[in-house]
Tab-separated table of C-alpha atoms and ligand atoms in Angstrom:
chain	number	residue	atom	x	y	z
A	10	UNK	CA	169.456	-40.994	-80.058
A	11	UNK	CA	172.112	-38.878	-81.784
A	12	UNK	CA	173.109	-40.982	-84.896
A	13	UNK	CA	176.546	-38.443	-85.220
A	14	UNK	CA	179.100	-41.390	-84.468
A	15	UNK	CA	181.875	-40.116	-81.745
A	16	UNK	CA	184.816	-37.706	-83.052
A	17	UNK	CA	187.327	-39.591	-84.510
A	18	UNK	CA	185.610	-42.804	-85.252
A	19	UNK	CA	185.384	-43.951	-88.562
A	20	UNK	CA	181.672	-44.350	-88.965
A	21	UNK	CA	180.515	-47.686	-90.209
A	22	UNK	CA	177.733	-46.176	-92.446
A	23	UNK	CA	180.519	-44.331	-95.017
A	24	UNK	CA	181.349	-48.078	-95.870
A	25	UNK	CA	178.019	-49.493	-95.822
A	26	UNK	CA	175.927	-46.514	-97.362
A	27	UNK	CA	175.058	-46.578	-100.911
A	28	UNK	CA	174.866	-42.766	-102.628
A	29	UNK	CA	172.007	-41.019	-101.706
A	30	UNK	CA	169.428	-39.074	-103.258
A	31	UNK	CA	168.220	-41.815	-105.897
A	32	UNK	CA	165.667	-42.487	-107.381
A	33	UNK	CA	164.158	-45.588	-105.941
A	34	UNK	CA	162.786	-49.042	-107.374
A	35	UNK	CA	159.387	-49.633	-108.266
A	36	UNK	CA	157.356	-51.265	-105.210
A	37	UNK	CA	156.083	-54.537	-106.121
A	38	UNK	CA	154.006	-56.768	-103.887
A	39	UNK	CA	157.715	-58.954	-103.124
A	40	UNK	CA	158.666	-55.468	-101.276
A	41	UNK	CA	155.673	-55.961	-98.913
A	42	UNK	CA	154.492	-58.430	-96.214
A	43	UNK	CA	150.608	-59.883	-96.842
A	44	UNK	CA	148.863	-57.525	-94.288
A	45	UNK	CA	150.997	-54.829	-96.804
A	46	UNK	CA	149.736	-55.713	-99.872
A	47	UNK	CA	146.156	-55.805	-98.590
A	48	UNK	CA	146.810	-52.584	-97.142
A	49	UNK	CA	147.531	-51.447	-100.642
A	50	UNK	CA	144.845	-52.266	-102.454
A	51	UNK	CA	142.229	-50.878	-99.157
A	52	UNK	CA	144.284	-47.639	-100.401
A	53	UNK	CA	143.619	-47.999	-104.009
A	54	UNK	CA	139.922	-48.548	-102.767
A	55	UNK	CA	140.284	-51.976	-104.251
A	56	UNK	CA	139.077	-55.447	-102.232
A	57	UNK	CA	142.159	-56.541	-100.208
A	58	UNK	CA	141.368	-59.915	-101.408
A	59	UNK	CA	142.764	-58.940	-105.312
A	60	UNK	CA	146.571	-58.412	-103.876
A	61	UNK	CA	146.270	-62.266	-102.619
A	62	UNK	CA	145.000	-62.808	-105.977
A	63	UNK	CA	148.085	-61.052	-107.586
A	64	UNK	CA	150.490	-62.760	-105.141
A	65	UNK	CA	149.101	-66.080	-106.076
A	66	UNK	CA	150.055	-65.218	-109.423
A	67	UNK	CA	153.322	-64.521	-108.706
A	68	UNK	CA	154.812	-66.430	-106.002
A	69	UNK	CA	152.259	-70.008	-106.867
A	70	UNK	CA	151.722	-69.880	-109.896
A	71	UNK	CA	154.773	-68.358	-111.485
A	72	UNK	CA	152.715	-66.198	-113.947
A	73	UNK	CA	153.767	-62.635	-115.082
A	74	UNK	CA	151.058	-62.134	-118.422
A	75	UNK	CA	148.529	-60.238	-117.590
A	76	UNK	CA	146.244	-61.717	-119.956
A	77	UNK	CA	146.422	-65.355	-117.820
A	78	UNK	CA	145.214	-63.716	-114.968
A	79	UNK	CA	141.776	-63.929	-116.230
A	80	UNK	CA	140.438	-64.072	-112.556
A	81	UNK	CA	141.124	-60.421	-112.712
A	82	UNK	CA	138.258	-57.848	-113.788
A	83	UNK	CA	139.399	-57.292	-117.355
A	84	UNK	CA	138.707	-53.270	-116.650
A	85	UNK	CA	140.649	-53.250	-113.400
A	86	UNK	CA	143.898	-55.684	-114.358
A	87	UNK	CA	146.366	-53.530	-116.020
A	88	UNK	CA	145.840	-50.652	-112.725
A	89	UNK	CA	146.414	-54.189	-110.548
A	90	UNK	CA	149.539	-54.766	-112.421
A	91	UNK	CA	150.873	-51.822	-112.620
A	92	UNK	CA	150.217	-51.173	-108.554
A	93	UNK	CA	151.553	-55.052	-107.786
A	94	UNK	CA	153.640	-56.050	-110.583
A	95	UNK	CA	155.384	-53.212	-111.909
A	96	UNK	CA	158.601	-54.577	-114.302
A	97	UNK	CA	161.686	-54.622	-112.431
A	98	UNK	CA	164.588	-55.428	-114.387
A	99	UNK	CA	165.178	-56.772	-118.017
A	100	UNK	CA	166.773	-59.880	-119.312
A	101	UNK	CA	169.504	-58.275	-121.366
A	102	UNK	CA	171.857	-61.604	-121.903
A	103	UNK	CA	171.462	-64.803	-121.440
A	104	UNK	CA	174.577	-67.346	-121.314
A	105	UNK	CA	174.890	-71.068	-120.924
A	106	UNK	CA	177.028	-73.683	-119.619
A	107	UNK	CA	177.197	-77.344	-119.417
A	108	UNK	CA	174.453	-78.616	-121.861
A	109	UNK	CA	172.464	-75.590	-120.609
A	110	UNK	CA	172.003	-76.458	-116.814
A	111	UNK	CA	174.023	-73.265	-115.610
A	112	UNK	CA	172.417	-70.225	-116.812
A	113	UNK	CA	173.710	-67.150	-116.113
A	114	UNK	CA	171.230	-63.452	-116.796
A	115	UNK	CA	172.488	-60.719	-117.258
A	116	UNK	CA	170.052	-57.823	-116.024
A	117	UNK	CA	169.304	-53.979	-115.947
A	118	UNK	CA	167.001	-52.560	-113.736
A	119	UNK	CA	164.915	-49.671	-113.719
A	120	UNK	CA	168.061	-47.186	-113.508
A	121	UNK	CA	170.186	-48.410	-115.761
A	122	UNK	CA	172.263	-50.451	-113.283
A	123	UNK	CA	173.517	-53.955	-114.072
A	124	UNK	CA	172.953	-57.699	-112.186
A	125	UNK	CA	173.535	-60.887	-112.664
A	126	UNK	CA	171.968	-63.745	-111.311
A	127	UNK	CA	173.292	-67.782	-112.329
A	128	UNK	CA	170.849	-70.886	-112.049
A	129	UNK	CA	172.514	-74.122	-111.930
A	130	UNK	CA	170.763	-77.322	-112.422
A	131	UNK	CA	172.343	-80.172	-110.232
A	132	UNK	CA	170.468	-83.859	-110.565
A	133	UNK	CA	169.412	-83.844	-106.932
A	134	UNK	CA	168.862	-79.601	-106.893
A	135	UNK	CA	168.532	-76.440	-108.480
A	136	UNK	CA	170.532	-73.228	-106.661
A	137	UNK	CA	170.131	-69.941	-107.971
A	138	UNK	CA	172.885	-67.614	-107.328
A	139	UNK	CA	171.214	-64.180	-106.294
A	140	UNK	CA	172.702	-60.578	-106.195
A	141	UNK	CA	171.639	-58.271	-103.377
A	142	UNK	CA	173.578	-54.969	-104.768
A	143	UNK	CA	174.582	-53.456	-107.900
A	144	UNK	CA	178.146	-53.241	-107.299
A	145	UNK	CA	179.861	-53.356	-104.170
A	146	UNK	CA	181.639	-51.126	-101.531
A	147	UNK	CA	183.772	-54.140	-99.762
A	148	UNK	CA	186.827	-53.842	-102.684
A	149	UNK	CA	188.047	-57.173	-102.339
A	150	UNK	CA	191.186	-56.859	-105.119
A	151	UNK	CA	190.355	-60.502	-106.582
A	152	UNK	CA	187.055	-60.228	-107.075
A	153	UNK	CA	185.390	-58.291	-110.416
A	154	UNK	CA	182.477	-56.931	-108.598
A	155	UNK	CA	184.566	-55.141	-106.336
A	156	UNK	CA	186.939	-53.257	-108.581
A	157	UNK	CA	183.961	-50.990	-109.673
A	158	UNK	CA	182.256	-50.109	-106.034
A	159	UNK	CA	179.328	-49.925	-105.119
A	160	UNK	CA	176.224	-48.470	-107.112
A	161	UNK	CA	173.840	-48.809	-105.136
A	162	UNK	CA	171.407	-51.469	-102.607
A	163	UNK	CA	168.846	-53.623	-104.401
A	164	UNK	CA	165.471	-53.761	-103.212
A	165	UNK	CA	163.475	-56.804	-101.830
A	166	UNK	CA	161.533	-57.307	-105.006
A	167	UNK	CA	164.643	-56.921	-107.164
A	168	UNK	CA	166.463	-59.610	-105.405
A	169	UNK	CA	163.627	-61.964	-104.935
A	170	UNK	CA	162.603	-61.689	-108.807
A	171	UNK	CA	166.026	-63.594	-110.008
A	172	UNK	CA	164.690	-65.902	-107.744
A	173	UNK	CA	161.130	-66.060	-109.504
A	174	UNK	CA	162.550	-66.166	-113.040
A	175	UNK	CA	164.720	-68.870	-112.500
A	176	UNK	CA	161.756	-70.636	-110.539
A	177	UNK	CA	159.604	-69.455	-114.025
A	178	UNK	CA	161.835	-70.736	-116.573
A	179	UNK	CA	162.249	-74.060	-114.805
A	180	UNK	CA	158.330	-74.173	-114.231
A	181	UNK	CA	158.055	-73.935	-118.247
A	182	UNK	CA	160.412	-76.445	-118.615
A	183	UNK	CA	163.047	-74.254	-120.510
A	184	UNK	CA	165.872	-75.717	-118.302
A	185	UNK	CA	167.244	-79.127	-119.556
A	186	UNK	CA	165.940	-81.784	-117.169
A	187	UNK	CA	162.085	-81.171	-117.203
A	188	UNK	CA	160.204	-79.046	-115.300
A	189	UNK	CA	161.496	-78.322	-111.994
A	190	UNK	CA	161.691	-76.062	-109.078
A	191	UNK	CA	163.976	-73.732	-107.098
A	192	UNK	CA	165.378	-75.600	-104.463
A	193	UNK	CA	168.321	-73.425	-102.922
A	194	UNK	CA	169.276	-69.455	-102.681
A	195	UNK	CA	173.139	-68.680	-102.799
A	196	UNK	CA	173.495	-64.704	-102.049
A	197	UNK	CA	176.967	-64.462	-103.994
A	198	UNK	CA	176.329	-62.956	-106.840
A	199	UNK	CA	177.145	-59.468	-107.024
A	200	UNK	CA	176.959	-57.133	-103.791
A	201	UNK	CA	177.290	-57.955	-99.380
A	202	UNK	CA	174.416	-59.159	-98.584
A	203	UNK	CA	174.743	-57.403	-95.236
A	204	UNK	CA	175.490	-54.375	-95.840
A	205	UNK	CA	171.636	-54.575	-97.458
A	206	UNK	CA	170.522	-56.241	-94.543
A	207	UNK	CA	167.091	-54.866	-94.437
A	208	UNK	CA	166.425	-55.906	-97.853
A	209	UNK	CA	168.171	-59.106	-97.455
A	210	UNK	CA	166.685	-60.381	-94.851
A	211	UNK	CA	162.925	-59.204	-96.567
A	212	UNK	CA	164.152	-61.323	-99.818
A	213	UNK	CA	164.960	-64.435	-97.144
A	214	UNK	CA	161.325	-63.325	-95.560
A	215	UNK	CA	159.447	-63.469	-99.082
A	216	UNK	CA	161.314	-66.780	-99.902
A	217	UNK	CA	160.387	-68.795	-97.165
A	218	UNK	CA	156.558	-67.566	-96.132
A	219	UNK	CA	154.627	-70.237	-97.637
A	220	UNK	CA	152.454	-69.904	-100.845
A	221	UNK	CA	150.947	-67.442	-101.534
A	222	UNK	CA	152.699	-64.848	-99.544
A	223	UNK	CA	155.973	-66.011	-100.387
A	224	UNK	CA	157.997	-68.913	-102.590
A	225	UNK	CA	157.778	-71.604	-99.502
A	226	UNK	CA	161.379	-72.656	-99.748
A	227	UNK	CA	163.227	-73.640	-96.653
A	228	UNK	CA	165.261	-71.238	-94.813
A	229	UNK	CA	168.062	-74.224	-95.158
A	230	UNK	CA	168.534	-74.286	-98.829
A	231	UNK	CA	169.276	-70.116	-97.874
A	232	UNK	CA	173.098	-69.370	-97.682
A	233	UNK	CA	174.035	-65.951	-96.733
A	234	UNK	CA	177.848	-65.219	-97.905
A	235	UNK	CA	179.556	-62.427	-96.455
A	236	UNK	CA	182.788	-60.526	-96.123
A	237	UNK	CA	182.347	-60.687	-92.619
A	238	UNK	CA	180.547	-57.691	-91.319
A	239	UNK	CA	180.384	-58.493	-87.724
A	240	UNK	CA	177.447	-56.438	-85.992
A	241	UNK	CA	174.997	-57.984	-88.901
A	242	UNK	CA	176.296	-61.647	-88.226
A	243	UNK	CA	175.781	-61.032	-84.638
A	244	UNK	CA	171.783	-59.287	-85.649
A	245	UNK	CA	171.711	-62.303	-88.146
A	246	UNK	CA	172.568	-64.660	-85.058
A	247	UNK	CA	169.102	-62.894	-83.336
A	248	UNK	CA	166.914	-62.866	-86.362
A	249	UNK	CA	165.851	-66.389	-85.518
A	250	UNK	CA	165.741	-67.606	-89.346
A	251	UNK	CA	168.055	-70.621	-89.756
A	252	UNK	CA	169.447	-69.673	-93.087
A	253	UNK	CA	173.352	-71.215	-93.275
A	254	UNK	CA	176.081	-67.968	-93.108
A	255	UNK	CA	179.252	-68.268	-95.480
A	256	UNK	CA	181.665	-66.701	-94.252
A	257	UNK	CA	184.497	-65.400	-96.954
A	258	UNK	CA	187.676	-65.686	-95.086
A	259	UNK	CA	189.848	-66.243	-97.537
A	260	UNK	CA	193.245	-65.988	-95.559
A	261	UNK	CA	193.620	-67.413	-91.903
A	262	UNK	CA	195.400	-64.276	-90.733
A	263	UNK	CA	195.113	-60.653	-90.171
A	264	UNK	CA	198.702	-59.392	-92.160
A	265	UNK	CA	196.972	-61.159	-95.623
A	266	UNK	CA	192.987	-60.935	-94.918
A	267	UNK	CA	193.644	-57.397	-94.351
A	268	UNK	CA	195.062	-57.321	-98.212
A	269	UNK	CA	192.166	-60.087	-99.639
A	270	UNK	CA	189.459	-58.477	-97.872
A	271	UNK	CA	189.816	-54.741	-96.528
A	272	UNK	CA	187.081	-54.847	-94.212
A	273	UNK	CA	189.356	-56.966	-92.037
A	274	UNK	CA	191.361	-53.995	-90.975
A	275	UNK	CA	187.803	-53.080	-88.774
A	276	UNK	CA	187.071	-56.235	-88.035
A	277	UNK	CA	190.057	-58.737	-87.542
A	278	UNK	CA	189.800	-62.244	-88.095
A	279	UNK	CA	189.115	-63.620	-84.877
A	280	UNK	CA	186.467	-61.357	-84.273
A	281	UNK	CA	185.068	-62.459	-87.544
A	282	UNK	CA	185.358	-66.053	-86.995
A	283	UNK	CA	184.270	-65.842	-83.487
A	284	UNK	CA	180.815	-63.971	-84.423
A	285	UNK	CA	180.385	-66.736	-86.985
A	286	UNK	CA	181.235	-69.649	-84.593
A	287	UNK	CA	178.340	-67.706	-82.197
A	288	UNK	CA	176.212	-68.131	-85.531
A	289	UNK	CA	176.920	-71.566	-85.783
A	290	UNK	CA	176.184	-72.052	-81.876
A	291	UNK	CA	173.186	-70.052	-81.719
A	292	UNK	CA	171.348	-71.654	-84.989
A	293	UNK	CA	172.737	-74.968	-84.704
A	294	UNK	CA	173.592	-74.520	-88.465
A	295	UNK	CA	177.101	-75.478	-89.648
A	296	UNK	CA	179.140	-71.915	-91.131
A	297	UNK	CA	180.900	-72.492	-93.853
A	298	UNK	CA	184.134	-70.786	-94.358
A	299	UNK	CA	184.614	-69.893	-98.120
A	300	UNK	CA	188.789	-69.865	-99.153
A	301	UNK	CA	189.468	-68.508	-102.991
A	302	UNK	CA	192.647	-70.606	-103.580
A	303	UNK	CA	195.148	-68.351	-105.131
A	304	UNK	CA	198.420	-69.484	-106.328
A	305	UNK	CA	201.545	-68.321	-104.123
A	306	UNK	CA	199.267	-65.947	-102.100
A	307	UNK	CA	197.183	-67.840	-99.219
A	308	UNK	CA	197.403	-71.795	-100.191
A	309	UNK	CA	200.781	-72.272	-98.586
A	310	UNK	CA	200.249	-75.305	-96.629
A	311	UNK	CA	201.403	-73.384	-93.386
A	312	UNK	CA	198.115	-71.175	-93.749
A	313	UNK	CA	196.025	-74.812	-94.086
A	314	UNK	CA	197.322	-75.368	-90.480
A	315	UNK	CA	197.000	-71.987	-89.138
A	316	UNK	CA	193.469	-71.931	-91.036
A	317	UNK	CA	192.484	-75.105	-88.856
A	318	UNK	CA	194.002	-74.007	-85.403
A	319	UNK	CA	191.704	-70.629	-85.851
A	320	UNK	CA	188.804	-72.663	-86.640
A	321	UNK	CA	189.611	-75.256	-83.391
A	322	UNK	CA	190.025	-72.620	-81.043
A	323	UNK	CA	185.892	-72.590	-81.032
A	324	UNK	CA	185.613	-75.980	-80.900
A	325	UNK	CA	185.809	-79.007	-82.825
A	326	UNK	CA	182.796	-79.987	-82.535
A	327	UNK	CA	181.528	-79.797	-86.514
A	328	UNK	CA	180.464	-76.393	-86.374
A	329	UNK	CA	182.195	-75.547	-89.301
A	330	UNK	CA	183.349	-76.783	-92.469
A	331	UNK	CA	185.860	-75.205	-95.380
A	332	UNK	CA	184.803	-74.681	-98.684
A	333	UNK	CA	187.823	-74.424	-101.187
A	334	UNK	CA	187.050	-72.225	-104.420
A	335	UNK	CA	189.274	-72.115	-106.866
A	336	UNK	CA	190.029	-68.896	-108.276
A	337	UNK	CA	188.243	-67.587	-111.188
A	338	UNK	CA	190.570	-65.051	-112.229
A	339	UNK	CA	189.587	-61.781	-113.151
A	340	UNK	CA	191.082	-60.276	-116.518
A	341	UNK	CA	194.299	-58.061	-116.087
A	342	UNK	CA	194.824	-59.118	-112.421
A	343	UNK	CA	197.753	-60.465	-110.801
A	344	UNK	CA	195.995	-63.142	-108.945
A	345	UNK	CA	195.493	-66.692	-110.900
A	346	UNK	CA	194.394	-69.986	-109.510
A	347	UNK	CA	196.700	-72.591	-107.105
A	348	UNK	CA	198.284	-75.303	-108.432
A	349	UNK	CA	196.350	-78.870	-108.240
A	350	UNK	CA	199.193	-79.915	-106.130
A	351	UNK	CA	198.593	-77.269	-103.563
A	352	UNK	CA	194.897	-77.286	-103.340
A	353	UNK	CA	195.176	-81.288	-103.200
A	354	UNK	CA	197.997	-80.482	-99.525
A	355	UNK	CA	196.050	-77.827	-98.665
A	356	UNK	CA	192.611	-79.778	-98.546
A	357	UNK	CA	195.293	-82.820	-96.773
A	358	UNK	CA	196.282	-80.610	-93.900
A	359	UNK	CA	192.713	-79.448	-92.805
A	360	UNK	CA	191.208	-82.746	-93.390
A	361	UNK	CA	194.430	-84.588	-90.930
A	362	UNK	CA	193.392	-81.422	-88.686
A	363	UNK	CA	189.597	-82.721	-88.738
A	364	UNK	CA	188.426	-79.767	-90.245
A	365	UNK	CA	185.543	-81.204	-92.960
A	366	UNK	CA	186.795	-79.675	-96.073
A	367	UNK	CA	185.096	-79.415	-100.174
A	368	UNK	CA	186.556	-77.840	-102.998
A	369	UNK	CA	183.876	-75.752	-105.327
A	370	UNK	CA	182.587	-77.252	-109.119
A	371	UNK	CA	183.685	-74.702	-111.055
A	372	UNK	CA	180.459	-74.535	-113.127
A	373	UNK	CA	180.136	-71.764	-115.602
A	374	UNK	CA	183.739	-70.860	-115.031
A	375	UNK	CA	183.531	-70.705	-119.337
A	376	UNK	CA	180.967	-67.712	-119.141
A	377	UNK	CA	182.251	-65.864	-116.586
A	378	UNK	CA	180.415	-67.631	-113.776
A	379	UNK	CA	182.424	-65.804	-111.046
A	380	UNK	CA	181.164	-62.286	-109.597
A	381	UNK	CA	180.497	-59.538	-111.509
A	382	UNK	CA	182.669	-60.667	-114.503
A	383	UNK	CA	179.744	-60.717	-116.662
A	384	UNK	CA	178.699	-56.985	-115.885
A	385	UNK	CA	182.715	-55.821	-115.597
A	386	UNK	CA	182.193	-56.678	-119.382
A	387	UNK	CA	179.225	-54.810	-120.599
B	147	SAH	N1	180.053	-60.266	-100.734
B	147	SAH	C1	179.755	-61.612	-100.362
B	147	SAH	C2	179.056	-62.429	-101.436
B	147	SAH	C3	179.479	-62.312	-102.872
B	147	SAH	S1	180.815	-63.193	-103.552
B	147	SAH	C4	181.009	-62.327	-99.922
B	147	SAH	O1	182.086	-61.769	-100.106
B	147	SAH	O2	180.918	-63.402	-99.331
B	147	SAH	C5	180.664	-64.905	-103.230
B	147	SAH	C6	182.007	-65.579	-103.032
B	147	SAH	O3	182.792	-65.551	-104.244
B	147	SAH	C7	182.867	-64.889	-101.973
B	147	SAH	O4	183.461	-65.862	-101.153
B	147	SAH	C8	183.902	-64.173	-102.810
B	147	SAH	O5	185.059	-63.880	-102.072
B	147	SAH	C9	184.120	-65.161	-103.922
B	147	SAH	N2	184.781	-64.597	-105.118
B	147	SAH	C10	184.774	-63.331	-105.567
B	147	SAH	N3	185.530	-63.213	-106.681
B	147	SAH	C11	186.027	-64.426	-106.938
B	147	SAH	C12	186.891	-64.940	-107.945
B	147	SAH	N4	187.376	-64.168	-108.904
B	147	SAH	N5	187.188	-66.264	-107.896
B	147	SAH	C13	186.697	-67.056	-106.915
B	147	SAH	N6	185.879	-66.627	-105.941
B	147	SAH	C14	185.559	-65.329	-105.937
């Protein structure tokens, strides 16, 4: 099959594609499936049963010092670890919010590029808020990740180790609250999850395969949040993994999405919000629309009732609900956040159109919570 896309078509992959030619990241046992790893080691002529040993000391029990894997051969454990558990990224920053339940890491990986992942404590949870690309190509104008493009796609182990630190630092009891666990993966930190699909969807894979191959969370506590790229909803829709899809609307029609989020001008809003409503009917997993409240730009209340006739032409029955953020404006832009009055009529006119509506905490708004502010900085 010719992958040359037909003459004057735009072809997807100039938006998607990250530059080529880099180096790539280390490959750590989170890149690889179980019968991988053991694979690995049979290569290394080492018993397959040492990279279940490894991955019990990563994904169970949350170790990374060599020296407390003592079930290792003393002579063999720093090859292991350096064929397993090569260092992915560095802490470089650490900031904290509200009595030091939101956490936000700053990190750099092996190339010099920077992520950020947030943890946020909740009495009932804990969420960690994941990237799954430095930078981003999608050059949404509110947002601070998208102002500097995209660098390039993280791999599997890089976005599953945010996940592992967080899950580490709570294990240790460094979180206020006791020891806990990891009980829900948000990918919106920086980066479209799907346009790093592959990688994604290994991350979701490693997450959810039960100890020791994996972390052994529930694909529920998973939320995908995307721009809205529709082939990889509708390849999402097959994957057969219930994780719950955000989808980041943002505006309820084409003129303004097309502004908010450029990828609209390939795929238009009811495209979008049809392949998500297919999600939602397929999985039998409620989408939830994410809407950025900004002042004098989409939270007139006519767009609340155009917002909920788009949603009800799929339906009414629950499939979806609306998720009001309030925007976290990003410095020097000409966006800032609606009026309480507004958001109050705009969450009154989907709710008297029965669409089930929640506005976002704005937790760790005071250290930049909000994507990619804390790496626009550095
Ligand atoms: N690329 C994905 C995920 C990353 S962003 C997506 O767009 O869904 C996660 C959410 O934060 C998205 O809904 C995004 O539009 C929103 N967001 C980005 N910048 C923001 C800002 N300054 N204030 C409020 N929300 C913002």
């Amino acid at each position: 099959m010719s992958t040359t896309p037909p003459e004057g078509t735009t072809p997807l992959r100039l938006v998607f594609d990250e530059p080529r030619g880099r180096a790539k990241p280390p490959r750590h046992l989170a890149d690889l499936t179980a019968a991988e790893r053991a694979d690995l080691a049979k290569e290394r002529g080492l018993p397959a049963f040492r990279a279940k040993q490894l991955a019990t000391h990563y994904f169970t029990r949350l170790v990374d010092d060599p020296e407390a894997m003592t079930d290792l051969p003393a002579e063999s454990r720093a090859e292991l670890v350096e064929t397993f558990l090569p260092d992915l990224m560095t802490p470089l920053r650490t900031l904290e919010a509200d009595k030091g339940t939101t956490r936000k890491t700053l990190w750099r990986l092996f190339d010099g590029a920077l992520v950020e992942s947030v943890l946020m404590r909740y009495p009932d949870r804990v969420t960690m808020c994941v990237s799954s690309q430095a930078g981003c190509g999608m050059a949404c104008p509110f947002c601070a990740t998208g102002q500097g493009g995209l660098q390039r796609n993280m791999s599997t182990a890089e976005i599953v180790e945010q996940v592992v630190a967080g899950a580490r630092s709570l294990a240790r009891g460094e979180v206020p609250g006791g020891p806990g666990r990891v009980s829900n993966v948000v990918f919106m930190g920086m980066g479209e999850p799907l346009a790093n699909y592959r990688a994604v969807i290994g991350a979701v894979r490693r997450l959810t395969e039960p100890g020791p191959d994996g972390l052994g969370m529930s694909a529920r506590g998973i939320t995908v949040s995307t721009v809205g790229l529709v082939p990889r909803i509708r390849q999402l829709t097959q994957e057969g993994i219930p994780v719950t899809l955000a989808l980041s609307l943002h505006a309820p029609d084409d003129d303004l999405r097309n502004e908010l989020v450029p990828i609209n001008t390939k795929f238009s809003v009811a495209e979008t919000v049809e392949a998500a409503w297919d999600y939602a009917r397929t999985t039998k997993r409620r989408v939830s629309i994410e809407y950025a409240m900004m002042r004098g730009i989409n939270d007139q209340a006519w767009r609340a009732d155009l917002l909920a006739d788009v949603l009800h032409e799929y339906g009414d029955w629950g499939w979806v609900h609306v998720n009001l953020i309030p925007l976290n404006p990003t410095p020097g832009s000409k966006w800032t956040a609606s009026d309480p009055a507004d958001e109050r009529e705009f969450v009154r006119r989907l709710e008297a159109k029965g669409i089930p509506t929640t506005v976002r905490d704005t937790r760790g708004s005071d250290i930049d919570g909000a994507c990619g502010q804390l790496a626009a900085t550095e």
